XYZ file of C-alpha atoms in Angstrom:
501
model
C -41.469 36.472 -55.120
C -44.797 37.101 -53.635
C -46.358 36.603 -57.031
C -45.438 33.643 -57.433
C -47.246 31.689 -54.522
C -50.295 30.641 -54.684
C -53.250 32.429 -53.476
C -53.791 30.350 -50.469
C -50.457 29.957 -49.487
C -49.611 33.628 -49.477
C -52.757 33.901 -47.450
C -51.407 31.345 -44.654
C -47.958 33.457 -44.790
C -49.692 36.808 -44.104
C -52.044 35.907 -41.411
C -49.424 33.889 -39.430
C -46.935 36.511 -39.993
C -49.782 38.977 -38.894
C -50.744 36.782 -36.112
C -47.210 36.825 -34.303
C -46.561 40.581 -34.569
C -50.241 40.710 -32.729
C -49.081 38.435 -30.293
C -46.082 40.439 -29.626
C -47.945 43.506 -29.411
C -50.595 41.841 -26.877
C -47.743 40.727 -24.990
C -45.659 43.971 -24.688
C -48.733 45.911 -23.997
C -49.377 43.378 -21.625
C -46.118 43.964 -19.636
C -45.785 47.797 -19.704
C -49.017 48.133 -18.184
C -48.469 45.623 -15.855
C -44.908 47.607 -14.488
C -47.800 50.297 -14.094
C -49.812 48.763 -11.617
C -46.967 47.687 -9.700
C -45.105 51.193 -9.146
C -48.403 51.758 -8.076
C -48.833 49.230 -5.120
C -45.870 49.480 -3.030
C -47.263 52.603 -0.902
C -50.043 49.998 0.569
C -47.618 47.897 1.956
C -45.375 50.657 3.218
C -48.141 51.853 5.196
C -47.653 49.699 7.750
C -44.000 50.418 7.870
C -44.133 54.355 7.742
C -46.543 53.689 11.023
C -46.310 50.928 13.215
C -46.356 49.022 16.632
C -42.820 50.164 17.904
C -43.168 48.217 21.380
C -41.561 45.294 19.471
C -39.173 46.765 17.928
C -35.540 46.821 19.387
C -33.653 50.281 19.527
C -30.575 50.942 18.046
C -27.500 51.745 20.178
C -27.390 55.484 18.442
C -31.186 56.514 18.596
C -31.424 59.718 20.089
C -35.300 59.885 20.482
C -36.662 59.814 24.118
C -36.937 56.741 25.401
C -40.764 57.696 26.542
C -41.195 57.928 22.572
C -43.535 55.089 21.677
C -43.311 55.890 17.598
C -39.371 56.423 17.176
C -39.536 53.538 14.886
C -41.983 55.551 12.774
C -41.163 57.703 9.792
C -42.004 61.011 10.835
C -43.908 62.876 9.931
C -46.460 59.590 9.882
C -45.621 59.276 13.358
C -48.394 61.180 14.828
C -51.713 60.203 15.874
C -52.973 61.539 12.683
C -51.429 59.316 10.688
C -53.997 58.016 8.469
C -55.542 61.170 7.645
C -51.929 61.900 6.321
C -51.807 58.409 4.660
C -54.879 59.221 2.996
C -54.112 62.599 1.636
C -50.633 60.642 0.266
C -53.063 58.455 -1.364
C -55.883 61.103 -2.327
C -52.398 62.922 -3.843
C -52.310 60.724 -6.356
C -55.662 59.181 -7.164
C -57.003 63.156 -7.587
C -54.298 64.114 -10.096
C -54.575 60.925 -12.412
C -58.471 61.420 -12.558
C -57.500 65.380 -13.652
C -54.546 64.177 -15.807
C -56.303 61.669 -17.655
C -58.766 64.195 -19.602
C -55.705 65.904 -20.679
C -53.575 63.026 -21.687
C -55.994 61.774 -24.001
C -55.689 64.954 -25.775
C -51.989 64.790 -26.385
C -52.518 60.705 -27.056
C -54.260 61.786 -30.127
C -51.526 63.959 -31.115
C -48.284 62.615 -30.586
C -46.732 59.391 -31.546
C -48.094 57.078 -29.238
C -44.133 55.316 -28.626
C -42.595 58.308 -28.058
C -45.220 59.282 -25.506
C -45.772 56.044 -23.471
C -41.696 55.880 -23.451
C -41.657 59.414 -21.931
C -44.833 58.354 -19.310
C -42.719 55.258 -17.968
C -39.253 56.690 -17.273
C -40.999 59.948 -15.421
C -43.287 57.595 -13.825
C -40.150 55.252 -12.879
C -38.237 58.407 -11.554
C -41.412 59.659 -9.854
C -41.798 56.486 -8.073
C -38.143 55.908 -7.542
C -37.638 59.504 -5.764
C -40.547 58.604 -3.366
C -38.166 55.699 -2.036
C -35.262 58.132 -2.010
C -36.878 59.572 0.876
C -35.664 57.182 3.100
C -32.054 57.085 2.113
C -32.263 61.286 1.777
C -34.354 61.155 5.495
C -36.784 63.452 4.347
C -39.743 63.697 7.052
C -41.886 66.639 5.493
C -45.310 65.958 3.695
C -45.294 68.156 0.916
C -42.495 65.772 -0.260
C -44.305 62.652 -0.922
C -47.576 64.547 -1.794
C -45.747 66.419 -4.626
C -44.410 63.384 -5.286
C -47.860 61.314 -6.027
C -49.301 64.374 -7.756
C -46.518 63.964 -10.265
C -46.751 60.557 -10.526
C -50.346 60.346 -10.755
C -50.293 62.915 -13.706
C -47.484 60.702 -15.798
C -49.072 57.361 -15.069
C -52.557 59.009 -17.232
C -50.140 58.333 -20.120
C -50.638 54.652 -19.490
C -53.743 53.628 -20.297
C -55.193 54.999 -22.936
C -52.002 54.605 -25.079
C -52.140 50.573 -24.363
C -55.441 50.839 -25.252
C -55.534 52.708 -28.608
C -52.400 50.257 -29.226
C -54.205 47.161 -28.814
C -57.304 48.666 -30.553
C -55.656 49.419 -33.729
C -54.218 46.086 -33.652
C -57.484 43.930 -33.522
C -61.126 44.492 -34.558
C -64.007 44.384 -32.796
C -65.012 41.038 -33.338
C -62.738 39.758 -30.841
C -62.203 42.575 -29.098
C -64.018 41.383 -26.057
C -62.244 38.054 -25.264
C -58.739 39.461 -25.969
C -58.901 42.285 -23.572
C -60.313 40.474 -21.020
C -57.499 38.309 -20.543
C -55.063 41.277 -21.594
C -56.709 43.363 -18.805
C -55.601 40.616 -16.035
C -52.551 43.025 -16.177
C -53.830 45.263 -13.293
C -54.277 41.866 -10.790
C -50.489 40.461 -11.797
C -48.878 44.060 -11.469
C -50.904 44.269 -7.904
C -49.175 40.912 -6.963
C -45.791 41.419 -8.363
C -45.701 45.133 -6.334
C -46.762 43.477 -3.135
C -44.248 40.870 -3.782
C -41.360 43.225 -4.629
C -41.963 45.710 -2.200
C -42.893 43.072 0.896
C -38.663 42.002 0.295
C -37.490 45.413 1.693
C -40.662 46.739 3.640
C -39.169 45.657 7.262
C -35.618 47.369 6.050
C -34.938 49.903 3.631
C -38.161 49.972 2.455
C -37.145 52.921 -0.007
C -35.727 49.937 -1.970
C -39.535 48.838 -2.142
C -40.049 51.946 -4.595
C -36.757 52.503 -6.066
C -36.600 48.962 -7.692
C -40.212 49.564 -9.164
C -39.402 52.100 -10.603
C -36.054 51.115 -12.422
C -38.001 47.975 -13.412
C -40.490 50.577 -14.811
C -38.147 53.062 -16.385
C -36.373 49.576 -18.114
C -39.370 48.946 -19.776
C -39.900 52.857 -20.955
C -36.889 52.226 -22.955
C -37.894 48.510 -23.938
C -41.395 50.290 -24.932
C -39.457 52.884 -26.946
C -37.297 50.463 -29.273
C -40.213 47.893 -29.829
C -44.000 48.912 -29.379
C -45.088 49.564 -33.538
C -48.651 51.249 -33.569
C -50.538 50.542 -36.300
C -50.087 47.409 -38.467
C -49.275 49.408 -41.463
C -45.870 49.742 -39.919
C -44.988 46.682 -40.875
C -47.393 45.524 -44.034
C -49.603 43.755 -41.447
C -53.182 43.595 -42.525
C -55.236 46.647 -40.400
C -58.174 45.169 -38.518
C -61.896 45.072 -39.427
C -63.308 47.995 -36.803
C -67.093 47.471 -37.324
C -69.226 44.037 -37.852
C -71.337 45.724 -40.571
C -69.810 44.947 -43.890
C -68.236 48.167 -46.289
C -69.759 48.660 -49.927
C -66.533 46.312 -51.125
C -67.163 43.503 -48.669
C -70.576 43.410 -50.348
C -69.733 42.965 -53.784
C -66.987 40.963 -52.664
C -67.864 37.788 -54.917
C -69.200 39.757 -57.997
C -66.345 41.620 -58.201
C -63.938 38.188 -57.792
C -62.269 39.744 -54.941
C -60.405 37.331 -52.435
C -58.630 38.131 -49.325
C -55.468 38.049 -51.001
C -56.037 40.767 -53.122
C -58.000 43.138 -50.582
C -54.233 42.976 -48.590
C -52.542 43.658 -51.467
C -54.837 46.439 -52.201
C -54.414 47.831 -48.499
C -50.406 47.584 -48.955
C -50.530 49.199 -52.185
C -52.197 52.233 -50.295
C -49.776 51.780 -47.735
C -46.874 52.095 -50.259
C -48.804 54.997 -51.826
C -48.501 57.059 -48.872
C -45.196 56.298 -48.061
C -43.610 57.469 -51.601
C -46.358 61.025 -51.746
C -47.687 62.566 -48.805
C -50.845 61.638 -47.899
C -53.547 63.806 -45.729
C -53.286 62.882 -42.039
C -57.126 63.028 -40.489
C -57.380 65.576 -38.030
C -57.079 64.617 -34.251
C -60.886 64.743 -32.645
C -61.585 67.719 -30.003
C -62.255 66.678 -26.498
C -65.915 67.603 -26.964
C -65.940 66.031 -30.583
C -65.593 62.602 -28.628
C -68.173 63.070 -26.370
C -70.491 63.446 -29.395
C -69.903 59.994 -29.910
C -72.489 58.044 -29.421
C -72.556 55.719 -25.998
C -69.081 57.742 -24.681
C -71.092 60.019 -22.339
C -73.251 57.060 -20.756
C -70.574 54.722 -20.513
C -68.332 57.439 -18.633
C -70.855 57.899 -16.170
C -71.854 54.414 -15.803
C -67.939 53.683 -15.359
C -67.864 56.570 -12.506
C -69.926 54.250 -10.328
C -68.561 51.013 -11.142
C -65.095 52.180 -10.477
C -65.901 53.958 -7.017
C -67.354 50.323 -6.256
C -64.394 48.842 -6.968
C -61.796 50.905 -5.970
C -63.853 50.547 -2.604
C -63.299 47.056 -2.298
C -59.726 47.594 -3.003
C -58.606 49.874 -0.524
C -61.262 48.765 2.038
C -62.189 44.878 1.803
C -59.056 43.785 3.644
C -60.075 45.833 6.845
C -63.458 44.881 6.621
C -62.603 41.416 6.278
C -60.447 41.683 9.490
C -63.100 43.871 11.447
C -65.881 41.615 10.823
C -64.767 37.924 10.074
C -62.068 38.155 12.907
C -59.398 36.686 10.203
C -55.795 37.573 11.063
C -53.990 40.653 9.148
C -52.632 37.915 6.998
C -55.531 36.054 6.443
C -57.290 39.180 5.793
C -54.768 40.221 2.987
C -54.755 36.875 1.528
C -58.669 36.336 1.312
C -59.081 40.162 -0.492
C -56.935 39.107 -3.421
C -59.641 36.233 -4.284
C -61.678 39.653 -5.268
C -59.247 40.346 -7.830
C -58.774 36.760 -8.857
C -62.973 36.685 -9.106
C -62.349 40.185 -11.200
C -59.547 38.015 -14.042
C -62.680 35.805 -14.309
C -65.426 38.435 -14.704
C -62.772 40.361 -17.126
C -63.010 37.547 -19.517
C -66.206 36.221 -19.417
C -67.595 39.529 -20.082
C -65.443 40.050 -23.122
C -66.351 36.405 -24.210
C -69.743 36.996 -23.728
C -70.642 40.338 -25.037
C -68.081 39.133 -28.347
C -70.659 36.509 -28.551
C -73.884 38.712 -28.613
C -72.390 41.865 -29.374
C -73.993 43.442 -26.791
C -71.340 45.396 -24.384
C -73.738 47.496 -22.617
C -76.479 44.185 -21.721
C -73.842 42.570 -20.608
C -72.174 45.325 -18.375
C -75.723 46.140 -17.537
C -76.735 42.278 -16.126
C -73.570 41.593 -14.533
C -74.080 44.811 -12.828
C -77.726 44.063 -12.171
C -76.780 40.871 -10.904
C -73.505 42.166 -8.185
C -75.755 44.130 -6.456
C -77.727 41.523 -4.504
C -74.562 39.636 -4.503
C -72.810 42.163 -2.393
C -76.036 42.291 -0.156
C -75.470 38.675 0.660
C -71.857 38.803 1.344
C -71.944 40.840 4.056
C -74.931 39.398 5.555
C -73.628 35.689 5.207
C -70.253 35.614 2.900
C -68.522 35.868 6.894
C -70.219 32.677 8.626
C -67.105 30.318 7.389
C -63.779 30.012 4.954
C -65.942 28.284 2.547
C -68.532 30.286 2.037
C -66.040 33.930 1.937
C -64.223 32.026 -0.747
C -66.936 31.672 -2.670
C -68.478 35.325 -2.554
C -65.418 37.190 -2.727
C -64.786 35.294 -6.007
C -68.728 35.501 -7.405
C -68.564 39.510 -6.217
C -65.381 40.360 -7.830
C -66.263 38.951 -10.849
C -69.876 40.686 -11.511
C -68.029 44.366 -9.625
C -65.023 44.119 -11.947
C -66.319 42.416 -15.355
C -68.424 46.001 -16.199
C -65.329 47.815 -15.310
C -62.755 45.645 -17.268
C -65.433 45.480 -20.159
C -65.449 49.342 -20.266
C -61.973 50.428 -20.168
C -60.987 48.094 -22.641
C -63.195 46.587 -25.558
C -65.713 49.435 -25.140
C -63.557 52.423 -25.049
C -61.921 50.601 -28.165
C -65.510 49.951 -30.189
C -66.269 53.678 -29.248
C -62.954 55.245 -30.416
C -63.110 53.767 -33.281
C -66.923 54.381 -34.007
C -68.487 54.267 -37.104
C -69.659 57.544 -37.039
C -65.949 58.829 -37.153
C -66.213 57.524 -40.997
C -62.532 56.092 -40.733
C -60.905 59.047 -38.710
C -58.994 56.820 -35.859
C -57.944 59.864 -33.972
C -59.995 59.455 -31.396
C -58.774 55.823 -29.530
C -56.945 58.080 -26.680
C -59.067 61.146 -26.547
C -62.186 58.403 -26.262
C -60.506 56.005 -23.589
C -59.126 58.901 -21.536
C -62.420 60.431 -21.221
C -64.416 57.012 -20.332
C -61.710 56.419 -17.750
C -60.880 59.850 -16.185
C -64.680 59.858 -15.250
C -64.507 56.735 -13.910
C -60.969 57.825 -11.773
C -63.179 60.513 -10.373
C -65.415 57.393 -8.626
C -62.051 56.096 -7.828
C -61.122 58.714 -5.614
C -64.710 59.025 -4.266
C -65.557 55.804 -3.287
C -62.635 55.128 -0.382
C -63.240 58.385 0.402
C -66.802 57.910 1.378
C -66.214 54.266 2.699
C -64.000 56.035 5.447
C -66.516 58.507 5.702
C -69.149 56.072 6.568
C -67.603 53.223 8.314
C -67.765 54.445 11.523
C -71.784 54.552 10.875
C -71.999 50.708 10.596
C -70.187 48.307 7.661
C -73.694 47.898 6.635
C -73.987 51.041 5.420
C -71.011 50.975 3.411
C -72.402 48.216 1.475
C -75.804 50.065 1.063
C -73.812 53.466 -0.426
C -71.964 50.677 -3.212
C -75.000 48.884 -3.416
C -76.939 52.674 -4.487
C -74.177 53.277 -6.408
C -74.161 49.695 -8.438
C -77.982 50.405 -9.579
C -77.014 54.114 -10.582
C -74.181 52.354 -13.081
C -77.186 49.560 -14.401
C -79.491 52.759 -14.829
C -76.966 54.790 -16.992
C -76.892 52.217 -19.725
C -80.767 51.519 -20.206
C -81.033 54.001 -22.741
C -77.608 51.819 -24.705
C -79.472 48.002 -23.619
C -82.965 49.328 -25.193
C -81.118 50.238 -28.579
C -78.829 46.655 -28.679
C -82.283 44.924 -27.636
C -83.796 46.736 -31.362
C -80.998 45.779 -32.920
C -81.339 42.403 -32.264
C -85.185 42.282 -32.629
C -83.843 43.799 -36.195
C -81.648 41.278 -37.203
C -83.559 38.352 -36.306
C -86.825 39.322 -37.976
C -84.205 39.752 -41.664
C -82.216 36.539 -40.444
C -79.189 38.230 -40.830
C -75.875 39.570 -39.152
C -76.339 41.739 -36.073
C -75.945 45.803 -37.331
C -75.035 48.394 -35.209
C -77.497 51.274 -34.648
């Protein structure tokens, strides 16, 4: 009987018990958005199949084509000379619609049961992605096939993110926000590797099999998600987290009062157990423009617009640059880019770590940020002149590019949508990281876009445009750094706690 343990006791009980249903949580979060990333990656290695070098390729006894025909081992109708203008509206397809989707899907985050929704987002995005590999085995060879395809499948996948995120946030306060999700957030980079590596087994066959068995993987886990993900602690008399660092009227009469920790949890499950015997008010869901009342949601947004089109950039562009300018094989090229996303795991969690520590999220964005920019100026000036020396920069420049943006879509969009001046209301988590990242998806989509734009001006010039666009991010959160910086000055000059402005 719980009454009869000691205080302590019962206090070791609840917080391991709490500890390994966070775990699991961290975990299963960690995995579903993981299968995300990877139904995402197999079209960048089917590129190469959908167009390539036929002259080595050996006929088969029943082709039909002509034999003057140099791209009958093609996959019409990426066969023509216009091929990557077709590739890229394939890829524009998608990246446009989840930019669009995402402001909406934050909306209906907010208002329907966050297990029931992700479930629903992973088997559509699982069929989505499976019925683009269908194409091969149904020979389809018309665009508006795969383009309708990726427009559906970008607009499920915007049920992804900020449903992880609101599930994570209601799971652990800000405190250690920070350092959790920046090793939860290494979920994009292991989804990017386990796509390559699934979809590299059937690329020089069937490669339909390189999306169908994505997304059955994915539409597995949709089910998995829909049996075990548990939102809010409450669920399951687990102790909800402490959202702000500032302390509540009953923290600070804590000790006068004789309250312990023991008896603030029983307390919160007594409410708990309240509401589940009479019905109890639900706060209302916040409007989209509600949220971007908050403070620091707008700035943020913006700031993430620019560090995601720098990114994204990289992503879609460093392994051709790397092969254009430092003369490194195809392979070597591939291999070498993916030390920018093994640089980004690193920035990720150091940035968490370190704005935990000084609970400052926009200084830190804001000197990592201030610091990539003459870091990209000196990788392509010197980063090329040996292995060594590419090693190193790719890994320094993809942790100050990506830190910002993990720090953002995670830990910040889970401080700000659960921001004190919501007074409690929680209803905002989706609507808040849908916004913050559906602004930044618009950069997404930009910043290839210009890249291919500008390349044939000079590389240079490319890294001037991500460069402008790196110091436009810094600029967007001076208004943010000033206010931590007073905060500080604040809490030093009373010698206590940090408090939030």
């Amino acid at each position: 009987m719980r009454s009869s343990l000691a205080p302590g006791i019962w206090f070791f009980r609840a917080f391991s018990r709490d500890s390994w249903f966070q775990g699991f949580i961290l975990l299963l979060t960690f995995l579903i958005y993981t299968c995300y990333h990877m139904s995402r990656k197999p079209i960048s290695i089917v590129k190469s199949r959908l167009h390539q070098n036929c002259s080595e390729q050996v006929r088969p006894i029943n082709d039909t084509r002509s034999l003057n025909d140099t791209m009958w081992c093609s996959w019409a109708p990426f066969d023509k000379d216009n091929y990557k203008e077709l590739l890229g509206a394939v890829d524009n397809a998608f990246l446009v619609a989840y930019a669009i989707g995402m402001f909406i899907s934050g909306v209906f985050g907010e208002r329907l049961p966050l297990r029931y929704y992700l479930s629903a987002g992973m088997l559509l995005s699982g069929l989505f992605t499976s019925l683009f590999g269908l194409g091969y085995f149904w020979n389809i060879h018309v665009l508006w096939y795969f383009v309708v395809i990726q427009v559906c499948n970008g607009l499920v996948q915007t049920t992804g993110w900020p449903s992880v995120v609101t599930c994570v946030g209601n799971w652990f306060g800000k405190g250690k926000r920070g350092f959790i999700m920046g090793i939860w957030n290494s979920h994009t980079s292991v989804g990017n590797i386990l796509g390559s590596l699934i979809a590299g087994i059937w690329v020089n066959g069937q490669w339909g099999l390189s999306f169908v068995v994505p997304g059955i993987i994915t539409a597995t886990m949709g089910v998995i998600t829909f049996l075990f993900l548990i939102e809010h602690p409450e669920d399951v008399d687990c102790t909800p987290p402490q959202h702000h660092g500032e302390p509540t009227e009953n923290q600070d009469n804590l000790e006068d009062s004789g309250n312990s920790p023991y008896s603030i949890r029983e307390s919160s499950l007594e409410t708990v157990a309240k509401c589940s015997k009479e019905p109890c008010e639900e706060p209302a869901a916040i409007s989209f423009f509600g949220a971007l009342r908050i403070p620091g949601v707008v700035e943020f947004s913006l700031c993430l617009l620019f560090a995601k089109l720098v990114s994204y950039t990289f992503l879609y562009w460093l392994p051709l640059y790397i092969f254009n300018v430092a003369h490194f094989s195809a392979k070597e090229a591939g291999d070498l880019s993916t030390l920018f996303d093994a640089g980004g795991i690193i920035g990720g969690i150091m940035a968490g770590l370190i704005s935990d520590y000084t609970n400052g999220r926009a200084t830190t964005c804001c000197v990592m940020l201030i610091l990539a920019a003459p870091m990209m100026f000196l990788y392509n000036h010197i980063g090329q002149d040996g292995i060594t020396s590419s090693i190193v920069m790719l890994i320094i420049c993809g942790g100050l590019v990506n830190g910002p943006y993990a720090l953002i879509t995670t830990a910040v969009s889970a401080d700000l949508g659960t921001h004190k001046s919501l007074k409690g209301n929680a209803k905002a988590l989706s609507t808040v990281t849908a916004i913050i990242d559906g602004t930044g998806s618009i950069g997404a989509a930009l910043g290839p876009l210009l890249a291919g734009l500008i390349s044939p001006t000079g590389w240079n010039n490319v890294f001037y445009m991500l460069i402008s666009a790196d110091i436009l991010a810094c600029l967007l959160l001076c208004r943010l750094v000033y206010k931590e910086i007073l905060a500080w000055k604040v809490s030093l000059s009373r010698g206590s706690g940090y408090k939030e402005i």
